[in-house]
Coordinates of C-alpha atoms and ligand atoms in Angstrom, one line a residue:
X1 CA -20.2 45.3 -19.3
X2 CA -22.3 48.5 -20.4
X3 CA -24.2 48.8 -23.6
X4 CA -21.9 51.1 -25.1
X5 CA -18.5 49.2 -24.0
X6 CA -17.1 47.4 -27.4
X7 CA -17.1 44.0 -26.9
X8 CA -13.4 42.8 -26.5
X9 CA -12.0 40.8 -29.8
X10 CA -12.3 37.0 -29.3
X11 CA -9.3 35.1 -27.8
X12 CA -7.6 32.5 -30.4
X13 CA -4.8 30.2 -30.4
X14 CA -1.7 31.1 -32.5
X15 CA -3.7 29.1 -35.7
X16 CA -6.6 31.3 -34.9
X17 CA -9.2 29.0 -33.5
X18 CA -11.2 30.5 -30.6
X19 CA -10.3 29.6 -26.9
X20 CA -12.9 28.1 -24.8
X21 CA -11.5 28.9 -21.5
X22 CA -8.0 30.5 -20.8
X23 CA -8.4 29.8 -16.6
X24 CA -8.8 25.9 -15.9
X25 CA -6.3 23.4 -17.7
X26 CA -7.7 20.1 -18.5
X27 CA -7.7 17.5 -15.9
X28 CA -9.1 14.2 -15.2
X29 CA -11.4 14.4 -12.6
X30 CA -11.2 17.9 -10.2
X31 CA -8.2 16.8 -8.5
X32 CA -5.9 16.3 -11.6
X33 CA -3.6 15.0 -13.7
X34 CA -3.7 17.5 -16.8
X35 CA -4.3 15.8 -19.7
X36 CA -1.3 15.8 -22.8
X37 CA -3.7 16.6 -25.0
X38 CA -4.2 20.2 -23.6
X39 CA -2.5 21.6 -26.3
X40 CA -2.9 25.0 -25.1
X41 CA -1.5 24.4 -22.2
X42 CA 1.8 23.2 -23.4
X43 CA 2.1 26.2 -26.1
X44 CA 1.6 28.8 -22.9
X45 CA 4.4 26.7 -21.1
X46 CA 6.7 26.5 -24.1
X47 CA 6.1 30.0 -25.3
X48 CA 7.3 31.4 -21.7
X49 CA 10.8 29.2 -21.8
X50 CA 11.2 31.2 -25.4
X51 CA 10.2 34.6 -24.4
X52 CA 14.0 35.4 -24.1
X53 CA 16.5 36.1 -26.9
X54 CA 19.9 36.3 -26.5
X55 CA 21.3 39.6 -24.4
X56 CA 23.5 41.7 -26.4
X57 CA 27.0 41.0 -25.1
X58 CA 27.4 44.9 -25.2
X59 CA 24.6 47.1 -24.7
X60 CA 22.0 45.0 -23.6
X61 CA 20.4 47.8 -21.2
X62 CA 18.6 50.3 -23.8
X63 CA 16.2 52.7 -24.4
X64 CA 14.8 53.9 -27.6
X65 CA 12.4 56.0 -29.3
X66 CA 11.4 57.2 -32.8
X67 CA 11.6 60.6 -34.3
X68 CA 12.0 62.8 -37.4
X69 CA 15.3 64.2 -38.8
X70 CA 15.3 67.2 -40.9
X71 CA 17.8 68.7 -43.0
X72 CA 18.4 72.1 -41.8
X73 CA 21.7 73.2 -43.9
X74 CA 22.5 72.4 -47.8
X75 CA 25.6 69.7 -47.6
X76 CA 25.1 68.7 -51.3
X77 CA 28.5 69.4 -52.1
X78 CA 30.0 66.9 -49.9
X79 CA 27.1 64.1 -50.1
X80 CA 24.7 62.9 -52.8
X81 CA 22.9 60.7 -49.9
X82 CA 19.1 61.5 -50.4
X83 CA 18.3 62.1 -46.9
X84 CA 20.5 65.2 -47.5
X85 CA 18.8 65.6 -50.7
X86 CA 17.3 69.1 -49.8
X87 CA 16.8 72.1 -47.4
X88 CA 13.2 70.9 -44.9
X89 CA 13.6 67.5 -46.3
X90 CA 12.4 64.4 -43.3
X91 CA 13.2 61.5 -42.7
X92 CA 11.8 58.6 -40.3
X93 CA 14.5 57.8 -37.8
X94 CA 14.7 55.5 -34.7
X95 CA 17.0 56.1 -31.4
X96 CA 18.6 53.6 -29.0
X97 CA 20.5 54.8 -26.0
X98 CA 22.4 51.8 -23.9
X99 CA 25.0 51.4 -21.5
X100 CA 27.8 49.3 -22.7
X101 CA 29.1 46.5 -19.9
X102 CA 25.6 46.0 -17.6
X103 CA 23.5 43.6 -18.4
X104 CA 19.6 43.6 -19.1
X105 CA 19.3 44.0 -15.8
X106 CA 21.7 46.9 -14.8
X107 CA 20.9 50.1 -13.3
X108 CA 20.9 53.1 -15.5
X109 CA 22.7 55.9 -13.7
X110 CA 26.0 53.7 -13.7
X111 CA 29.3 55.4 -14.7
X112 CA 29.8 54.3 -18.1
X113 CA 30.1 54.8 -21.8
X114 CA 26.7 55.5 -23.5
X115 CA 25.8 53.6 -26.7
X116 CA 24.1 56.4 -29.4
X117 CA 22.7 54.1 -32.3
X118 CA 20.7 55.8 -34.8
X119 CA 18.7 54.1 -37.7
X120 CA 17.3 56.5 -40.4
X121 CA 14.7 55.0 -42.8
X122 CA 16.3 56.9 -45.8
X123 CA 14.2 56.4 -49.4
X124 CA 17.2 55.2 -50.4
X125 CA 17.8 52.2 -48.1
X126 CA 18.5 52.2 -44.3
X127 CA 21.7 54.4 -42.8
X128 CA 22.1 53.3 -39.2
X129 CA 25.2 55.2 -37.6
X130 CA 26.0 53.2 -34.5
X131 CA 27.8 55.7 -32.2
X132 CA 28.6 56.8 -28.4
X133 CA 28.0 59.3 -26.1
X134 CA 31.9 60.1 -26.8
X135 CA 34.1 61.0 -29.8
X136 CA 36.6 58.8 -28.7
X137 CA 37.2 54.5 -28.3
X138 CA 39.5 52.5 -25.8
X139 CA 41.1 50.9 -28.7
X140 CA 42.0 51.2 -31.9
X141 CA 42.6 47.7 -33.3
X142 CA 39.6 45.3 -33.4
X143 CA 41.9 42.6 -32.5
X144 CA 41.8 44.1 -28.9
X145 CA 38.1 44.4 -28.7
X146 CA 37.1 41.1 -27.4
X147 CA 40.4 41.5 -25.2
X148 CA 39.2 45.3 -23.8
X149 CA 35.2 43.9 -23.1
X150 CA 36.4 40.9 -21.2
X151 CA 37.7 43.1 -19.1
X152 CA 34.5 45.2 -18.4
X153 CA 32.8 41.6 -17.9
X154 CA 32.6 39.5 -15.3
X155 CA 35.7 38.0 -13.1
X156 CA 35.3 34.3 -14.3
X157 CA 35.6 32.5 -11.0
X158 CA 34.2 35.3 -8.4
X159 CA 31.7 36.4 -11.2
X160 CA 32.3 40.0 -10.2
X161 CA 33.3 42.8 -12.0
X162 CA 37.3 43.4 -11.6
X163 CA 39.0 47.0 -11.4
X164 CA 42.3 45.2 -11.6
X165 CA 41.0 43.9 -15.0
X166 CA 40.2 47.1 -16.2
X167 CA 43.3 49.3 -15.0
X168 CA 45.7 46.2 -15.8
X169 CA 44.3 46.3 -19.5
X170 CA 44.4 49.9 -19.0
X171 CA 47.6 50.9 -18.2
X172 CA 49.1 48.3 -21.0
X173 CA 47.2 50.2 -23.7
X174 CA 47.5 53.7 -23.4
X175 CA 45.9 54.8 -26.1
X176 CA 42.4 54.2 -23.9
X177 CA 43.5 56.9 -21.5
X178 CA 41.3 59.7 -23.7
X179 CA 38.1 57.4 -23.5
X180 CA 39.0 56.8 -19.9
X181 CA 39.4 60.6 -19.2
X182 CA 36.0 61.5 -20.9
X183 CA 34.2 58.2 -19.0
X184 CA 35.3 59.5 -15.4
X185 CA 34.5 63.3 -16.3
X186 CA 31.0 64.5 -16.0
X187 CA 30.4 63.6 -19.6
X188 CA 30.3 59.8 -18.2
X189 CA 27.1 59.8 -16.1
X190 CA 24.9 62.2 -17.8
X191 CA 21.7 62.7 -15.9
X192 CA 19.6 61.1 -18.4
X193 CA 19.9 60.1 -22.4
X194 CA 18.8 63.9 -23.3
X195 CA 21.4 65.6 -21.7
X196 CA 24.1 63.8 -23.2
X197 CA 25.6 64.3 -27.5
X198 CA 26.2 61.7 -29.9
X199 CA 29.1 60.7 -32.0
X200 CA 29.5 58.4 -34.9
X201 CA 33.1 58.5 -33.3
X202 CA 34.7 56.5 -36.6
X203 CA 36.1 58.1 -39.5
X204 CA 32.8 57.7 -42.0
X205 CA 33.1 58.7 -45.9
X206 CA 31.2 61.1 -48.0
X207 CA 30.8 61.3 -52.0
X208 CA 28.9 64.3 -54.0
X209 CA 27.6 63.3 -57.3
X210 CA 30.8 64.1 -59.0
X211 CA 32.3 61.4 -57.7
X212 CA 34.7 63.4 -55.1
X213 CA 35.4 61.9 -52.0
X214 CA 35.7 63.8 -48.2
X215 CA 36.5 61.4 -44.7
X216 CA 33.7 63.1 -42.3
X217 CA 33.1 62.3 -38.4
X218 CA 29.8 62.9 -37.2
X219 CA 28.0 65.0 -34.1
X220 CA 24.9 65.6 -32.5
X221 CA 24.7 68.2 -30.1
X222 CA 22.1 67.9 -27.3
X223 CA 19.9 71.0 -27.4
X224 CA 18.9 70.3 -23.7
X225 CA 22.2 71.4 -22.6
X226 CA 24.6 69.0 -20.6
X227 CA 23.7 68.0 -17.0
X228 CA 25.7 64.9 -15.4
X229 CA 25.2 63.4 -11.5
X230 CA 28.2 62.9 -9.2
X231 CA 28.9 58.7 -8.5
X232 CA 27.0 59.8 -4.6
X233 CA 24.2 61.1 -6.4
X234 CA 23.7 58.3 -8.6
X235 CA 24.3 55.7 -6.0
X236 CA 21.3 57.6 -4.2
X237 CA 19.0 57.2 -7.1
X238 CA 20.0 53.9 -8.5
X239 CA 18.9 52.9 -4.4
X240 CA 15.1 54.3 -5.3
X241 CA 15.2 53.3 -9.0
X242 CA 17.4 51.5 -11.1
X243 CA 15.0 52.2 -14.4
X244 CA 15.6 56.2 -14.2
X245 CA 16.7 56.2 -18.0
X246 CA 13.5 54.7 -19.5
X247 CA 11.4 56.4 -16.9
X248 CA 12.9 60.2 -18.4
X249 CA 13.1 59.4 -21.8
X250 CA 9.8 57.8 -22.0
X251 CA 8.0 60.1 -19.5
X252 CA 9.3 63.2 -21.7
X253 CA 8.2 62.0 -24.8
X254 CA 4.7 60.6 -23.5
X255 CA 4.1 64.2 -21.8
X256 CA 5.3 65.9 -25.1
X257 CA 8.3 66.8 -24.4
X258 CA 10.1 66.0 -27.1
X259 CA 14.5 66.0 -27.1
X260 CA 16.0 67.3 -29.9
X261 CA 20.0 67.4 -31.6
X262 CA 21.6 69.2 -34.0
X263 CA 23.7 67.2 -36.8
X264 CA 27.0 68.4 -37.6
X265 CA 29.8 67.1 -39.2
X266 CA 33.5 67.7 -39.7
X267 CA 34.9 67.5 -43.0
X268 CA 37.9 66.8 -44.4
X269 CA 39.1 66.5 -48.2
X270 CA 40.3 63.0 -49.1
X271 CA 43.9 64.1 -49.4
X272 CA 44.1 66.0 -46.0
X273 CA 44.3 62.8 -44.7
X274 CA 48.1 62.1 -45.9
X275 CA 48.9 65.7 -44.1
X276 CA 47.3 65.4 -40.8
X277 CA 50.0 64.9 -37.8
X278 CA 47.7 62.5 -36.1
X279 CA 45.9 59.3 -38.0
X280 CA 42.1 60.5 -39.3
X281 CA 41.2 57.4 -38.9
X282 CA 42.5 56.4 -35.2
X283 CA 39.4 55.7 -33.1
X284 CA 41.4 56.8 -30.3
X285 CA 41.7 60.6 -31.9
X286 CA 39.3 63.7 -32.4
X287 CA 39.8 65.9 -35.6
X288 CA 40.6 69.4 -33.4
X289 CA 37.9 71.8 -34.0
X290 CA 39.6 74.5 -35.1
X291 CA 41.5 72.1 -37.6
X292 CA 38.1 71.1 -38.7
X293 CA 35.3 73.0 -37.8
X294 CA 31.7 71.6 -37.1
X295 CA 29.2 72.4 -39.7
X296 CA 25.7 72.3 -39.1
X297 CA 23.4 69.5 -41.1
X298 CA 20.0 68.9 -39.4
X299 CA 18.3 68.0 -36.2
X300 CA 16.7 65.6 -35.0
X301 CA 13.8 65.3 -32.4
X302 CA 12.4 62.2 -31.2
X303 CA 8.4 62.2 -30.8
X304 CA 7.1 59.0 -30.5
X305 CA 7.5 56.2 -28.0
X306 CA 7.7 52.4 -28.7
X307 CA 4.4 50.2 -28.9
X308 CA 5.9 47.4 -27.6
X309 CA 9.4 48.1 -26.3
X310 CA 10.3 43.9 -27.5
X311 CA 9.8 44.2 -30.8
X312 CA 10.4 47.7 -31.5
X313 CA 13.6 48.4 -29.1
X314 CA 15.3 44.7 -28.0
X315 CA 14.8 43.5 -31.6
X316 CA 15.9 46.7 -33.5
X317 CA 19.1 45.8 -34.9
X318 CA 21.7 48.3 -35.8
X319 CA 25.0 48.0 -37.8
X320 CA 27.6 50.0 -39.7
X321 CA 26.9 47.9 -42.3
X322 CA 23.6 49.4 -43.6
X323 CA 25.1 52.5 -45.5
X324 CA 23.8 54.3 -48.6
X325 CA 24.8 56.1 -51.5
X326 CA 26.4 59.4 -50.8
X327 CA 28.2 58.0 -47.2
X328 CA 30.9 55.2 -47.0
X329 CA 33.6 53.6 -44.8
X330 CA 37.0 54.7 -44.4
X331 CA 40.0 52.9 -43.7
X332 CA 39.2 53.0 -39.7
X333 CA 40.5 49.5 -38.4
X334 CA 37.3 49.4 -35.6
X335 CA 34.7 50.8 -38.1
X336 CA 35.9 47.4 -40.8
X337 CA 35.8 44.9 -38.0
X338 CA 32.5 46.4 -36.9
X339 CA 31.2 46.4 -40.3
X340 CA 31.4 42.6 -39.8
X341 CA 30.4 42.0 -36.1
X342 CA 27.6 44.0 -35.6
X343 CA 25.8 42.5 -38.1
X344 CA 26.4 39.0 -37.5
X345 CA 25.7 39.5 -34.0
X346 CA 22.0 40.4 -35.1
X347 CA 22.4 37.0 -36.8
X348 CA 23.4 35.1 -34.0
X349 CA 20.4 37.5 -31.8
X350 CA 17.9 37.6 -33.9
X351 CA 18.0 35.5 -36.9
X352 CA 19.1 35.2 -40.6
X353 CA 16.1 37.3 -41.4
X354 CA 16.6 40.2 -38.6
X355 CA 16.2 42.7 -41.5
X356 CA 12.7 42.3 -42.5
X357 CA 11.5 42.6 -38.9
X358 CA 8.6 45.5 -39.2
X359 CA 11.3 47.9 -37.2
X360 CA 14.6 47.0 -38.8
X361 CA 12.7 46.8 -42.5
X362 CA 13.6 49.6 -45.0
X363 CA 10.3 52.0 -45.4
X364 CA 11.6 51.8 -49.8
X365 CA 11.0 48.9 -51.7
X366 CA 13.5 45.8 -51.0
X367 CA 14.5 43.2 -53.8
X368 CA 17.1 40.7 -52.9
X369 CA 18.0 36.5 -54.1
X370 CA 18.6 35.6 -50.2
X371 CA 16.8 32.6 -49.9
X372 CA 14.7 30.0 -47.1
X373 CA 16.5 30.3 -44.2
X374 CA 14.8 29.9 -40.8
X375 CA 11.9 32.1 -40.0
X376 CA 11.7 33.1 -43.5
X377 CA 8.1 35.4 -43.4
X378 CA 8.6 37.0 -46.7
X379 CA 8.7 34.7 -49.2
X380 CA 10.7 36.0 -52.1
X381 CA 11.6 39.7 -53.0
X382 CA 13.1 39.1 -56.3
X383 CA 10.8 40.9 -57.9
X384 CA 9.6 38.1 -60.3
X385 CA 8.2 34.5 -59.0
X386 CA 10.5 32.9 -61.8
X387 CA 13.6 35.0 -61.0
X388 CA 15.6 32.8 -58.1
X389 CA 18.9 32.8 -59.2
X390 CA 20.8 36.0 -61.1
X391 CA 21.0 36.9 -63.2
X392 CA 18.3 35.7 -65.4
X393 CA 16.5 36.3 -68.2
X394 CA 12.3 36.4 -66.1
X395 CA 12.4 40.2 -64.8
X396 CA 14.4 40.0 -61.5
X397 CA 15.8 42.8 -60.0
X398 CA 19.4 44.2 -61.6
X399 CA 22.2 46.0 -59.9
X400 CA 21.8 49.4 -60.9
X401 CA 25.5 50.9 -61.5
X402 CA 24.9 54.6 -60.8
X403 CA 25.1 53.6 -57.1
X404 CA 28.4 52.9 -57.3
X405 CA 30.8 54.3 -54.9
X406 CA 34.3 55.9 -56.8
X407 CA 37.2 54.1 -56.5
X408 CA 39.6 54.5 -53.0
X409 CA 43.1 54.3 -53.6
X410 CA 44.9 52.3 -51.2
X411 CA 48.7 52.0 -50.6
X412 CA 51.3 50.7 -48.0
X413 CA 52.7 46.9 -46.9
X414 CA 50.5 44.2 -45.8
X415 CA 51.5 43.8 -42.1
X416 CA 50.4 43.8 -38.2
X417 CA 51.5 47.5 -37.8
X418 CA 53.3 48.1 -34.6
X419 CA 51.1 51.2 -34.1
X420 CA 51.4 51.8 -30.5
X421 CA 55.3 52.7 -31.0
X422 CA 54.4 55.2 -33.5
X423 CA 51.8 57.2 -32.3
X424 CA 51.2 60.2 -29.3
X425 CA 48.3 58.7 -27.3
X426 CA 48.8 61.9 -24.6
X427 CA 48.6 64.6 -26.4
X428 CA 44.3 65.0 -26.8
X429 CA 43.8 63.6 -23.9
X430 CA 46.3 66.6 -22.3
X431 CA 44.4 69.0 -24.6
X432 CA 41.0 67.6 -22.4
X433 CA 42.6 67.4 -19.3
X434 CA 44.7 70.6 -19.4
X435 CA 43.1 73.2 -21.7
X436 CA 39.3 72.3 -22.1
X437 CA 38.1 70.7 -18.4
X438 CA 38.0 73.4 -15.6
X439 CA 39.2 73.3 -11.5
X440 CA 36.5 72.0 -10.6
X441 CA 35.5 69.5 -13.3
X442 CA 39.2 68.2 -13.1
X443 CA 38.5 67.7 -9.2
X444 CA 35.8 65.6 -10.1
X445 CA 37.9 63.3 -12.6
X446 CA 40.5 62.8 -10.2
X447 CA 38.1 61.7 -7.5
X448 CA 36.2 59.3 -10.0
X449 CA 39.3 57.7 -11.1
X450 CA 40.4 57.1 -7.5
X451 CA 37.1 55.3 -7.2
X452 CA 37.3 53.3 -9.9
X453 CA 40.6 52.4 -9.2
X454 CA 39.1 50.6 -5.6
X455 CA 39.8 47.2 -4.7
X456 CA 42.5 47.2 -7.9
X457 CA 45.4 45.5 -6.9
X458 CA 48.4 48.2 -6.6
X459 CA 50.6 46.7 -9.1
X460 CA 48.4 47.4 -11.9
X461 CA 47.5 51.1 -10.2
X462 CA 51.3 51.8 -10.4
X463 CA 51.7 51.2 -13.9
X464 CA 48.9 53.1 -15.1
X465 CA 49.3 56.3 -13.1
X466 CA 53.2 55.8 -15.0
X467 CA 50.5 56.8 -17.9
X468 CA 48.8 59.4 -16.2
X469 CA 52.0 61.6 -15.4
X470 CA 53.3 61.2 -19.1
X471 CA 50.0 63.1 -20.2
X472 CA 49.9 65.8 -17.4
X473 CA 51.9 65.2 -14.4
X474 CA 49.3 67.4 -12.5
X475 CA 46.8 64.8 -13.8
X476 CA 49.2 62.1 -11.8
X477 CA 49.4 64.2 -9.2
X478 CA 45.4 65.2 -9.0
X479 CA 44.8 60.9 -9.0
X480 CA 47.2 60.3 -6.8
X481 CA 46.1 63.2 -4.1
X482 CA 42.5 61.7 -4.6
X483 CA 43.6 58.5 -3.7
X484 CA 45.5 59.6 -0.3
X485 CA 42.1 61.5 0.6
X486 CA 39.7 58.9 0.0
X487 CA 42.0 56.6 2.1
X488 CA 42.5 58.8 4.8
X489 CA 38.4 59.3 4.5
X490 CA 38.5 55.6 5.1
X491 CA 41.1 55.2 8.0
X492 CA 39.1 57.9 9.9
X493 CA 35.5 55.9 9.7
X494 CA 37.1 53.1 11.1
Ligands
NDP1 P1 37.7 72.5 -28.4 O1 38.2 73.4 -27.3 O2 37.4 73.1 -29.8 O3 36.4 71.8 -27.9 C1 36.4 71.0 -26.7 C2 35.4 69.9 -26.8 O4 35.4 69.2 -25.6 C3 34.0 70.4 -27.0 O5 33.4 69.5 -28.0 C4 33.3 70.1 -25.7 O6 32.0 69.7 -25.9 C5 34.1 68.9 -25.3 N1 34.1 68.6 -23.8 C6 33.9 69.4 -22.8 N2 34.0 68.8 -21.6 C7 34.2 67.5 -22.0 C8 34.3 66.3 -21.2 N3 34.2 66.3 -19.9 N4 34.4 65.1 -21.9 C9 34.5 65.1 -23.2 N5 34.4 66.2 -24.0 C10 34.2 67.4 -23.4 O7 38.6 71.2 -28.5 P2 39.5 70.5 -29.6 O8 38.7 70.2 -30.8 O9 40.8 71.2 -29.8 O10 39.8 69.2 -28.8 C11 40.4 69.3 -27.5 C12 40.0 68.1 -26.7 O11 38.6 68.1 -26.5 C13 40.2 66.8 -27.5 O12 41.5 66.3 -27.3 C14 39.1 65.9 -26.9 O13 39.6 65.3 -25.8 C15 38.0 66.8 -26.5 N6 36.9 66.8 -27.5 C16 37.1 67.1 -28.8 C17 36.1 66.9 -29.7 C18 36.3 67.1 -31.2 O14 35.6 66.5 -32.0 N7 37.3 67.9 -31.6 C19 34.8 66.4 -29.3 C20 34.7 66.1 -27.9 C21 35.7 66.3 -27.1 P3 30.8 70.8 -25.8 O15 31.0 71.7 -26.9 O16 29.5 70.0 -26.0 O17 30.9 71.4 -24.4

């Protein structure tokens, strides 16, 4: 080592005693046995069987970054959250990008629904809007969720993914048809996480400080500009790399180039939502655009790559659950159920104490009674070492009412609603499939549905196309034609 090389910091064991060698265990004699007492020895050994947590069950395959949102456009009049508080106001924010059914494991350029979680370090308390690369869910009733991901899962005796799964679920809940047009368009295999937008895709709430309430959906347009890969193009990268996601993202930001979004949202007044043909709050619906136009809110750039992708990216946690003043729920069957699940599966994951992790751990003062628990690093945050129950009398911290959210009026039967009977489920995907996608891009669906549909059993095929006709028959027929040319294709290798 030269004179001028700082000596490195002195190697410890976990209670901070220095290590006198970390290369030979302790043996008797040269030839062995190691000794029980080698204490460090056994804690290496032990600490390697606990260096995995539990996989997400969705979106285990991520990639995250941190970054800076500022507000751009005054929405004051719709929201008394603080990180809209004012024109050039920032705010610390942290991105995670995933795929939804791959495992830890999984290649990134597969076709599939991107996961768009963002987690804003408000003054105010975390606001972590958990979103896709899409406006739009396969289902509308959390009831069905566990139901829909099985089928993305594997088979449970050949352990393999099954497209007769996914079309036979499918084709028996048409209402997935608009996710399942957007997944197979371009839009599902975007070239990298930059060149894809973000939606918050439920039906979210707003309130302004006079106490007046509007539903709002959110979007982030990418200002890199769209760019996809065709399933033969990604089949020929996922055969050099399968890590092509976390090499762009993290190669961009490490050379300084630096993504960025715009914020929008779509508005409309609490009443509107009595009026509108379709249900606002039908994860399976977009508010049109020209019924509700996009207005501009901020952007958002992210500049800064995790230290330690572990504890920074696998254990951030997000969840609808962490709103704050100024931006509520809505009535949005999904957005309730995932108000729950999201963040008990950080429970289950991470712990009882996944919130005071340094990444997941508001950047404004925290006071809460939870108390003990496993992994319990804090201590108390009452606010007052006397003050473990409230309320009480020794200075703890109080509810502070001017946080309240006004009151939602809610009407109608308690029930399980027979909604599929009621509703259109054709119409916005025809609007996609007809008006917005082009020759060329509707070529491309056709040919990626016929793909997808491989090794599915007819049967279930039948019955779905059934769906395809009633939104477009020339989106039948376009599947269908795919189909007989892919098979001809095949017939002709032989
Ligand atoms: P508009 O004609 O005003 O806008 C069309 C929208 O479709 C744009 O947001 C466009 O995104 C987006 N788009 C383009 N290609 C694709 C694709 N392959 N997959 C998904 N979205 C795509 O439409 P309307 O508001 O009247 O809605 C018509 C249909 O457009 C809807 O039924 C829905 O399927 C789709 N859509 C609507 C959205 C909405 O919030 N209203 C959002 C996204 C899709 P971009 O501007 O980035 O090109």
């Amino acid at each position: 080592m030269s004179q001028d090389t700082p000596r490195p910091p002195r190697m410890t064991t976990t209670a901070g005693a220095p290590i006198a060698s970390n290369q030979h265990s302790e043996t008797a004699g040269d030839r062995g046995p190691v000794l029980m007492q080698d204490y460090q020895l056994l804690e290496k050994l032990a600490h390697q069987n606990r260096e995995r947590i539990p996989e997400r069950v969705v979106h285990a395959k991520g990639w995250g970054a941190f970054g800076t949102f500022t507000v751009t456009q005054d929405i004051t009049q719709y929201s008394c959250a603080s990180i809209f508080g004012a024109v050039g106001k920032t705010t610390p924010m942290l991105a995670r990008f995933s795929t939804v059914a791959g495992e830890m494991g999984a290649a990134d350029h597969e076709r599939d629904v991107r996961g768009f979680a963002l987690k804003f370090y408000t003054d105010e308390g975390n606001w972590d809007l958990v979103g896709n690369n899409t406006p739009v869910f396969f289902v509308r009733d959390p009831l069905k969720f566990p139901d829909f991901i099985h089928t993305q899962k594997r088979h449970p005796r050949t352990n393999l993914r099954s497209p007769t799964a996914m079309w036979d679920f499918w084709g028996q809940v048409p209402e997935s048809l608009h996710q399942v047009t957007i997944l197979m368009s371009d839009r599902g295999l975007p070239q990298d996480p930059t060149f894809m937008d973000g939606f918050g895709s439920h039906t979210y709430s707003f309130w302004n400080k006079d106490g007046e309430r509007f539903w709002v959906k959110f979007h982030f347009k990418t200002r890199q500009g769209h760019r996809f890969y065709t399933n033969g193009q990604a089949a020929e990268i996922i055969g050099h790399t399968r890590e092509g996601y976390q090499e762009a993202l993290f190669g961009k930001i490490e050379r300084g180039e630096f993504p960025r979004w715009t914020m929008y949202v779509q508005i409309m007044p609490e009443l509107d939502a009595e009026k509108t043909p379709y249900d606002p709050f039908d994860l399976t619906k977009v508010w049109p655009h020209a019924d509700y136009p996009l207005i501009e809110v901020g952007e958002f750039e992210l500049n800064r790559n995790a230290d330690n992708y572990f504890a920074q990216i696998e254990q951030a946690a997000f969840s609808p659950s962490n709103k704050v003043r100024g931006i509520g729920y809505s009535p949005d069957k999904m957005l309730q159920a995932r108000v729950f699940s999201y963040a008990d599966a950080h429970r289950y994951r991470l712990g009882t104490h996944y919130e005071h992790l340094p990444v997941n751990a508001p950047k404004c003062p925290v006071h809460h009674y939870h108390k003990d628990g496993q992994m319990n690093f804090f201590g108390q945050v009452t606010g007052s070492t006397d003050a473990y129950y409230e309320p009480n009398s020794r200075g703890g911290a109080v509810e502070d009412p001017s946080f309240a959210e006004p009151p939602l009026r809610l009407s109608g039967v308690a029930a399980r609603q027979p909604h599929r009977q009621l509703i259109d489920d054709y119409e916005q995907p025809r609007a996609l499939h007809d008006r917005v996608l082009n020759d060329e891009e509707r070529g491309r669906l056709y040919k990626n549905i016929a793909a997808a549909m491989e090794g599915a059993d007819e049967d279930v095929i039948e019955r779905a196309l059934v769906h395809f006709d009633c939104i477009s028959p020339a989106y039948g027929a376009g599947i269908r034609a795919a189909r007989a040319e892919k098979a001809a294709k095949a017939v002709a290798a032989e």
